[in-house]
């Protein structure tokens, strides 16, 4: 069985929902993961904001505006009175529920319930539409199988077991529609897999049922080999290794949630990125296979801060790196790049919430210097160390750009440069010309 995921824009209007159903109905059994209609989760976040700030009128107004939009979508989507009425009644019950929160005290617990409603509505709408046009479709409620453990991490064995039971109970349907993003936590409360988490849902379901393939449908034709906002004539990448895709997702390619492909990678299930606007385009296939001797893509990540700790005293001393890393750990700040020399170490971070405290602590171990407004440029491809010439080519492309750090050899799949943010466009273009 395949698992297909459609994001918020793909189900962003009645017309788009109808397009999605055309893509999924082909006689093959499948699980379809849907996001909330685009903009809905953001509005739900705003509603929660008003409720936290004890402004129920503000929340009320947003709820009413959103409800009006859904009434319109329902009128546009269905042709029969039966399905219009049925869906209106369901959606009204959700909005009445949302309005009930405006009178009570508001905590994270209530917030998570509110954030879950976008997916609950969109999946109900699409399932009803499929039934209206005569497709054998049913809804698999995520809250009945998607689970996180005490650490907030997905509990794959539980998910697998729950799903098996649910699928067994609902045998013989062509299409199983389910909500992305939402789940229950270890205490049985409604929770979610973080913003953008619907990709993660698809990957987890794929791993849980040992799917034949996971398809992530968006509105672009796969991952591109460079940033299309900066470089002209970028092209979609046909094939990527999971690790290449993870680097790209982390370093800027917005198309995929960075952690989401981990379950698919571990279960060895290929992930295909496809475009709802051009469904016949090949898209990008991500798998455990890598293409030898090929540079695949370039990505950039802004807002990076570099920190250098230099210490003559620590020369040849052991334990220096541990102390440095522990300092970052104690402030829950993760490090992206690391470069070391005998007398010091440079690291880069993107979360600067505790920068001042970190610098203060690091001063115990040496002289600390900080460079802000930096950018990581990441070149991804077959960069196995024994291959000749690829890293040289990348460095040659960067010859006119001041480089603060270079990281190579951490994986077989990337070389990263830390440069000034103002040099980013120049670097992306130069690499594009030299590498492709
Ligand atoms: N609706 C959720 C969000 O907007 C999850 C998703 O779309 O992936 O973050
Ligand atoms: Mg790296």
PDB file of N, CA and C and ligand atoms in Angstrom, residues 5-8 34-37 39-42 115 118-119 180-181 194-199, ligand 1:
ATOM      1  N   UNK A   5       0.651  12.089   0.962  1.00  0.00           N
ATOM      2  CA  UNK A   5       0.351  13.221   1.830  1.00  0.00           C
ATOM      3  C   UNK A   5       0.151  14.484   0.993  1.00  0.00           C
ATOM      4  N   UNK A   6      -0.912  15.210   1.298  1.00  0.00           N
ATOM      5  CA  UNK A   6      -1.178  16.472   0.611  1.00  0.00           C
ATOM      6  C   UNK A   6      -1.155  17.609   1.628  1.00  0.00           C
ATOM      7  N   UNK A   7      -0.386  18.644   1.340  1.00  0.00           N
ATOM      8  CA  UNK A   7      -0.229  19.772   2.265  1.00  0.00           C
ATOM      9  C   UNK A   7      -1.383  20.764   2.163  1.00  0.00           C
ATOM     10  N   UNK A   8      -1.270  21.816   2.966  1.00  0.00           N
ATOM     11  CA  UNK A   8      -2.347  22.799   3.092  1.00  0.00           C
ATOM     12  C   UNK A   8      -2.771  23.461   1.792  1.00  0.00           C
ATOM     13  N   UNK A  34      -3.824  14.200   5.136  1.00  0.00           N
ATOM     14  CA  UNK A  34      -4.113  15.573   4.747  1.00  0.00           C
ATOM     15  C   UNK A  34      -3.719  16.565   5.838  1.00  0.00           C
ATOM     16  N   UNK A  35      -3.249  17.741   5.392  1.00  0.00           N
ATOM     17  CA  UNK A  35      -3.042  18.871   6.298  1.00  0.00           C
ATOM     18  C   UNK A  35      -4.362  19.612   6.437  1.00  0.00           C
ATOM     19  N   UNK A  36      -4.351  20.621   7.295  1.00  0.00           N
ATOM     20  CA  UNK A  36      -5.480  21.549   7.358  1.00  0.00           C
ATOM     21  C   UNK A  36      -5.443  22.421   6.100  1.00  0.00           C
ATOM     22  N   UNK A  37      -6.577  22.976   5.703  1.00  0.00           N
ATOM     23  CA  UNK A  37      -6.584  23.902   4.569  1.00  0.00           C
ATOM     24  C   UNK A  37      -5.616  25.044   4.876  1.00  0.00           C
ATOM     25  N   UNK A  39      -3.600  28.183   5.800  1.00  0.00           N
ATOM     26  CA  UNK A  39      -3.984  29.347   6.603  1.00  0.00           C
ATOM     27  C   UNK A  39      -4.739  28.981   7.865  1.00  0.00           C
ATOM     28  N   UNK A  40      -5.363  27.810   7.876  1.00  0.00           N
ATOM     29  CA  UNK A  40      -6.208  27.471   9.022  1.00  0.00           C
ATOM     30  C   UNK A  40      -5.402  27.317  10.317  1.00  0.00           C
ATOM     31  N   UNK A  41      -4.320  26.537  10.269  1.00  0.00           N
ATOM     32  CA  UNK A  41      -3.545  26.332  11.504  1.00  0.00           C
ATOM     33  C   UNK A  41      -3.009  27.668  12.022  1.00  0.00           C
ATOM     34  N   UNK A  42      -2.572  28.546  11.105  1.00  0.00           N
ATOM     35  CA  UNK A  42      -2.106  29.870  11.542  1.00  0.00           C
ATOM     36  C   UNK A  42      -3.213  30.629  12.251  1.00  0.00           C
ATOM     37  N   UNK A 115      -5.598  23.525  18.066  1.00  0.00           N
ATOM     38  CA  UNK A 115      -4.739  23.366  16.882  1.00  0.00           C
ATOM     39  C   UNK A 115      -5.091  22.118  16.079  1.00  0.00           C
ATOM     40  N   UNK A 118      -8.070  21.959  12.573  1.00  0.00           N
ATOM     41  CA  UNK A 118      -7.899  22.209  11.132  1.00  0.00           C
ATOM     42  C   UNK A 118      -7.868  20.909  10.343  1.00  0.00           C
ATOM     43  N   UNK A 119      -7.076  19.959  10.805  1.00  0.00           N
ATOM     44  CA  UNK A 119      -6.961  18.662  10.124  1.00  0.00           C
ATOM     45  C   UNK A 119      -8.248  17.850  10.281  1.00  0.00           C
ATOM     46  N   UNK A 180      -2.968  14.537   9.134  1.00  0.00           N
ATOM     47  CA  UNK A 180      -1.560  14.741   9.430  1.00  0.00           C
ATOM     48  C   UNK A 180      -1.462  15.511  10.731  1.00  0.00           C
ATOM     49  N   UNK A 181      -0.236  15.638  11.244  1.00  0.00           N
ATOM     50  CA  UNK A 181       0.075  16.594  12.315  1.00  0.00           C
ATOM     51  C   UNK A 181      -0.418  16.189  13.702  1.00  0.00           C
ATOM     52  N   UNK A 194       4.332  18.943  15.995  1.00  0.00           N
ATOM     53  CA  UNK A 194       4.959  20.241  15.690  1.00  0.00           C
ATOM     54  C   UNK A 194       4.502  20.769  14.330  1.00  0.00           C
ATOM     55  N   UNK A 195       4.626  22.093  14.181  1.00  0.00           N
ATOM     56  CA  UNK A 195       4.172  22.739  12.954  1.00  0.00           C
ATOM     57  C   UNK A 195       4.847  22.095  11.735  1.00  0.00           C
ATOM     58  N   UNK A 196       4.089  21.928  10.693  1.00  0.00           N
ATOM     59  CA  UNK A 196       4.617  21.276   9.495  1.00  0.00           C
ATOM     60  C   UNK A 196       4.684  19.761   9.653  1.00  0.00           C
ATOM     61  N   UNK A 197       4.069  19.229  10.710  1.00  0.00           N
ATOM     62  CA  UNK A 197       4.257  17.819  11.063  1.00  0.00           C
ATOM     63  C   UNK A 197       3.533  16.797  10.204  1.00  0.00           C
ATOM     64  N   UNK A 198       2.746  17.234   9.235  1.00  0.00           N
ATOM     65  CA  UNK A 198       2.020  16.252   8.420  1.00  0.00           C
ATOM     66  C   UNK A 198       2.942  15.352   7.594  1.00  0.00           C
ATOM     67  N   UNK A 199       4.074  15.894   7.174  1.00  0.00           N
ATOM     68  CA  UNK A 199       5.070  15.058   6.480  1.00  0.00           C
ATOM     69  C   UNK A 199       5.517  13.927   7.397  1.00  0.00           C
TER      70      UNK A 199
HETATM   71  N1  LIG B   1      -1.391  22.093   9.632  1.00  0.00           N
HETATM   72  C1  LIG B   1      -0.129  21.969  10.302  1.00  0.00           C
HETATM   73  C2  LIG B   1       0.699  23.231  10.101  1.00  0.00           C
HETATM   74  O1  LIG B   1       0.252  24.136   9.409  1.00  0.00           O
HETATM   75  C3  LIG B   1       0.630  20.756   9.885  1.00  0.00           C
HETATM   76  C4  LIG B   1       1.039  20.690   8.437  1.00  0.00           C
HETATM   77  O2  LIG B   1       0.431  21.327   7.583  1.00  0.00           O
HETATM   78  O3  LIG B   1       1.996  19.956   8.135  1.00  0.00           O
HETATM   79  O4  LIG B   1       1.745  23.333  10.653  1.00  0.00           O
END
